[in-house]
One Martini backbone bead per residue (centre of mass of N, CA, C, O) as a GRO file, in nm:
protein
  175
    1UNK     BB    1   0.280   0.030   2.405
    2UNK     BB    2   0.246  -0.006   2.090
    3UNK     BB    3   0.101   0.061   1.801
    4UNK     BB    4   0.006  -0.198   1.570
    5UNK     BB    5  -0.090  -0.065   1.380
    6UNK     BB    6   0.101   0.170   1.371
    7UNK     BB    7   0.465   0.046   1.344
    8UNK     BB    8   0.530   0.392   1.169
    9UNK     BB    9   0.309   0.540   1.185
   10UNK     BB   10   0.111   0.741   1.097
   11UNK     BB   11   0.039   0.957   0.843
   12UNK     BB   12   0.205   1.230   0.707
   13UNK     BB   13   0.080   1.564   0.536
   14UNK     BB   14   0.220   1.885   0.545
   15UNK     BB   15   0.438   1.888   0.258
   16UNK     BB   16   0.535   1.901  -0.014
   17UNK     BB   17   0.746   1.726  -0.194
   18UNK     BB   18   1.041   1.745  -0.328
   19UNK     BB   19   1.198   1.623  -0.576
   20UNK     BB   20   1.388   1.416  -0.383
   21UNK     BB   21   1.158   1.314  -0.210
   22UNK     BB   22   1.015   1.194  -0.437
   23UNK     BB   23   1.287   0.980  -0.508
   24UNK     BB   24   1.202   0.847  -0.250
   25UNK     BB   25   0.907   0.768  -0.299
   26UNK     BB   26   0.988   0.590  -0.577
   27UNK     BB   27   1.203   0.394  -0.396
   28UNK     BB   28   0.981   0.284  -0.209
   29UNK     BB   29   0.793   0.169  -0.403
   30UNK     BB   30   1.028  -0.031  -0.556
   31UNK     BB   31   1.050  -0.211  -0.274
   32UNK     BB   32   0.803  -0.331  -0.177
   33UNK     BB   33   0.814  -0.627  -0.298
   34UNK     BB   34   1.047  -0.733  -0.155
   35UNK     BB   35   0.985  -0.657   0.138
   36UNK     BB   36   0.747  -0.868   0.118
   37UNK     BB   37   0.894  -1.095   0.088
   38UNK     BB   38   1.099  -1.091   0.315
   39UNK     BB   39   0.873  -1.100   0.541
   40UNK     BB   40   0.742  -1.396   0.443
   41UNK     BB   41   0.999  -1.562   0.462
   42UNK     BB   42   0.939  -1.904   0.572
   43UNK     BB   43   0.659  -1.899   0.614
   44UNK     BB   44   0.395  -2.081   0.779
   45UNK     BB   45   0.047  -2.172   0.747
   46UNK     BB   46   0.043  -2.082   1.044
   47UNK     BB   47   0.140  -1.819   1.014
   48UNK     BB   48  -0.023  -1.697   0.780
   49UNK     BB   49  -0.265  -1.741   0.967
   50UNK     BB   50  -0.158  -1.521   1.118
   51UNK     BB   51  -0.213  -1.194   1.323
   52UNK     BB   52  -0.045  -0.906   1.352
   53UNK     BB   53  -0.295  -0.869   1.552
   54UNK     BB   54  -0.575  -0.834   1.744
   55UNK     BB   55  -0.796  -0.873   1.512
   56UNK     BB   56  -0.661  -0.875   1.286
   57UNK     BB   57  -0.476  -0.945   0.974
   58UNK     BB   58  -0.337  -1.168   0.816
   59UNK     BB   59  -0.069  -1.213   0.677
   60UNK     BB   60  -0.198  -1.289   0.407
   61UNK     BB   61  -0.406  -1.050   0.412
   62UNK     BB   62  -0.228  -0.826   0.365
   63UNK     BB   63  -0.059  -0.916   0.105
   64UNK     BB   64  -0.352  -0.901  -0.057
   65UNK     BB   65  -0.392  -0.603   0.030
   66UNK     BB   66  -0.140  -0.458  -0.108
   67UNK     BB   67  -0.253  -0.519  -0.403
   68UNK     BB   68  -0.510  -0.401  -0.384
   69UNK     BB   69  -0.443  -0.137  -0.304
   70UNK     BB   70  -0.216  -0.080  -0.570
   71UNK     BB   71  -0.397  -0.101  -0.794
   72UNK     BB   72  -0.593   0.118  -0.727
   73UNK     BB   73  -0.367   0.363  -0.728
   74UNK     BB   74  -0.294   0.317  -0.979
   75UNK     BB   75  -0.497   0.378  -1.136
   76UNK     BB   76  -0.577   0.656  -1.008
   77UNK     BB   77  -0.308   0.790  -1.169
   78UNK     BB   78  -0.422   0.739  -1.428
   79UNK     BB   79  -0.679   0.898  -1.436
   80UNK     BB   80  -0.518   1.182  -1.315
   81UNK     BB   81  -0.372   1.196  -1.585
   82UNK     BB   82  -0.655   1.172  -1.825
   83UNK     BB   83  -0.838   1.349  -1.635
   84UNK     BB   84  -1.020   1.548  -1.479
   85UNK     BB   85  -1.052   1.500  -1.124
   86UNK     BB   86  -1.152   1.266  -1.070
   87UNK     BB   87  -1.378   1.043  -0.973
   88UNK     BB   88  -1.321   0.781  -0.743
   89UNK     BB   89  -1.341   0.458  -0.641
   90UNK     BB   90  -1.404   0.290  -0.378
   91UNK     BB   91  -1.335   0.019  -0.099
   92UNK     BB   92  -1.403  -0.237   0.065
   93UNK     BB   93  -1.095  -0.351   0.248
   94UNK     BB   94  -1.268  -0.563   0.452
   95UNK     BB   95  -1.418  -0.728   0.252
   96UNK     BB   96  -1.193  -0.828   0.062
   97UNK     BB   97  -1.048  -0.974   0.309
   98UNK     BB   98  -1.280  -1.168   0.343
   99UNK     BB   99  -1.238  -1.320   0.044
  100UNK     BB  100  -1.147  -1.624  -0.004
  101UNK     BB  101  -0.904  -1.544  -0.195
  102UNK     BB  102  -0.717  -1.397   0.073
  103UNK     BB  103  -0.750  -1.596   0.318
  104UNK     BB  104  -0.628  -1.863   0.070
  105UNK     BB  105  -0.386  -1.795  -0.086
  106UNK     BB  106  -0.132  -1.760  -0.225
  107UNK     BB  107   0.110  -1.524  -0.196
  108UNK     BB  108   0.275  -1.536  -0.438
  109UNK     BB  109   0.074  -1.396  -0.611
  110UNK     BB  110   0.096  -1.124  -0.518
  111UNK     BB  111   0.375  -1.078  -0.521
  112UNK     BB  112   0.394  -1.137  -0.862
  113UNK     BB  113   0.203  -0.867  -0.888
  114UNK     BB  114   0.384  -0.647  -0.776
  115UNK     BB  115   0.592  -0.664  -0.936
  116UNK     BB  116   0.467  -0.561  -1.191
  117UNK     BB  117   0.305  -0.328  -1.098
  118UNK     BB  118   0.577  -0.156  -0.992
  119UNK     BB  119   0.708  -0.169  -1.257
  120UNK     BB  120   0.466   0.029  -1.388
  121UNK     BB  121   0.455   0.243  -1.183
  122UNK     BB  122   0.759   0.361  -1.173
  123UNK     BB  123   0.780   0.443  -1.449
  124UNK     BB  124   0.570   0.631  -1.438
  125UNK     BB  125   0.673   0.819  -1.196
  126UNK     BB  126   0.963   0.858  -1.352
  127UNK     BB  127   0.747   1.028  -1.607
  128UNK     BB  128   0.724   1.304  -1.411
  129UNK     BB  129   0.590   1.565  -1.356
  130UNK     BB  130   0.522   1.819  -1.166
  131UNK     BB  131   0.244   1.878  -1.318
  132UNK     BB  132   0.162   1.610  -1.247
  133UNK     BB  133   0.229   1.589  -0.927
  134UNK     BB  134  -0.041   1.774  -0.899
  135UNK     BB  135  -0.266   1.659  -0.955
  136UNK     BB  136  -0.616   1.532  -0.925
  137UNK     BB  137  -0.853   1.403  -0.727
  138UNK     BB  138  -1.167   1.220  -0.619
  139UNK     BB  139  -1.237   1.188  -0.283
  140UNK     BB  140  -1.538   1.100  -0.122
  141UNK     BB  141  -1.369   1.125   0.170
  142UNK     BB  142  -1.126   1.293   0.125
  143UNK     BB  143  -1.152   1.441  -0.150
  144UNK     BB  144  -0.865   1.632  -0.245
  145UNK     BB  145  -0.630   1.477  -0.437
  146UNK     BB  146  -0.278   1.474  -0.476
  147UNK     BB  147  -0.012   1.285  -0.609
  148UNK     BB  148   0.176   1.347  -0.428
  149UNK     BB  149   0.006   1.260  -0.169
  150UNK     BB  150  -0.049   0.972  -0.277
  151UNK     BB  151   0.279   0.943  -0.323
  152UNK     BB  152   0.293   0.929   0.034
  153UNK     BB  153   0.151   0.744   0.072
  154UNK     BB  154   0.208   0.435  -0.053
  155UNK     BB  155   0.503   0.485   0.071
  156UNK     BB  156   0.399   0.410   0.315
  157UNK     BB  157   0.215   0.179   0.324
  158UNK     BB  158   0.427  -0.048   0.249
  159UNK     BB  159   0.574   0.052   0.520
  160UNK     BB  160   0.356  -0.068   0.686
  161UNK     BB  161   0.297  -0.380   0.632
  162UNK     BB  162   0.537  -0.480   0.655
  163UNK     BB  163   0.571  -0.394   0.973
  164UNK     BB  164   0.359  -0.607   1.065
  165UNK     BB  165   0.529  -0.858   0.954
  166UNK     BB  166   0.801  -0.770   1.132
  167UNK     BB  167   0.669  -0.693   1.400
  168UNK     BB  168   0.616  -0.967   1.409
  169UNK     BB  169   0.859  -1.157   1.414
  170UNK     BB  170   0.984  -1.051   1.638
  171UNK     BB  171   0.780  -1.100   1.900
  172UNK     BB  172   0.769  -1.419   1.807
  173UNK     BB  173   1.063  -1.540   1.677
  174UNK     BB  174   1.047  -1.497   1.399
  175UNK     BB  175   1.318  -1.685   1.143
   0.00000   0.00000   0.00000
């Protein structure tokens, strides 16, 4: 059996993406907001309370978790373009998604906070220049992260998240 943590496999970046690559790693931030409303659409208050995996975060939580988790790297590449290196603030993100609203709130909110965000956050990455995409970040548990890093992480996220709920939709039959 496949792990469920991981449904598109672990992050792996391994060589700096190209210019085309970085424009691929752009339409992919660019997509997931829609990919994620696709992902929950017609889900009933009964399945968005159900785990992706056991002990898992409910889909609920994913939803809250991807606007909450997109919000902090927009900051972060904001940071790392106006400040030299930045060390940037981490986040118990298993603490946040255990707060009242994350547990409970309806998803359209995050939902419509990410259409917001990834359009403005798209509009940025896409008047980044090579050497803005080599800037760079203090992540106090990763080290020295590079914009571009960055951007090739948080494309794997949107598409690791969203397939958390469309491989939890498969597995048990939701249409």
């Amino acid at each position: 059996m496949a792990d469920l943590r991981y449904p598109i496999g672990r992050f792996n970046f391994t060589v700096p993406p190209t210019a085309d690559q970085r424009r691929i790693l752009i339409d992919q931030i660019a997509e997931t907001p829609g990919l994620l409303k696709a992902a929950v659409k017609g889900l009933t208050e009964s399945q968005l309370a159900a785990p992706y995996r056991p002990e898992g975060w409910t889909v609920r939580q994913v939803v809250h978790h991807v606007a909450d988790s997109h919000m902090n790297s927009y900051v972060r590449f904001k940071l790392a373009l106006t400040e030299e290196q930045p060390t940037i603030k981490t986040y118990f993100e298993d603490r946040w998604a255990e707060l009242p609203e994350a547990r409970t709130a309806p998803v359209e909110i995050s939902l419509a906070l990410l259409d917001s965000l990834h359009a403005r956050w798209v509009m940025m990455l896409q008047a980044m220049t090579e050497a803005d995409f080599n800037r760079s970040l203090h992540h106090p548990e990763l080290g020295i992260v590079t914009l571009e890093k960055n951007l090739a992480l948080y494309a794997w996220h949107g598409r690791h998240h969203v397939a958390h709920i469309t491989s939890l939709r498969e597995r048990l039959g939701w249409r």
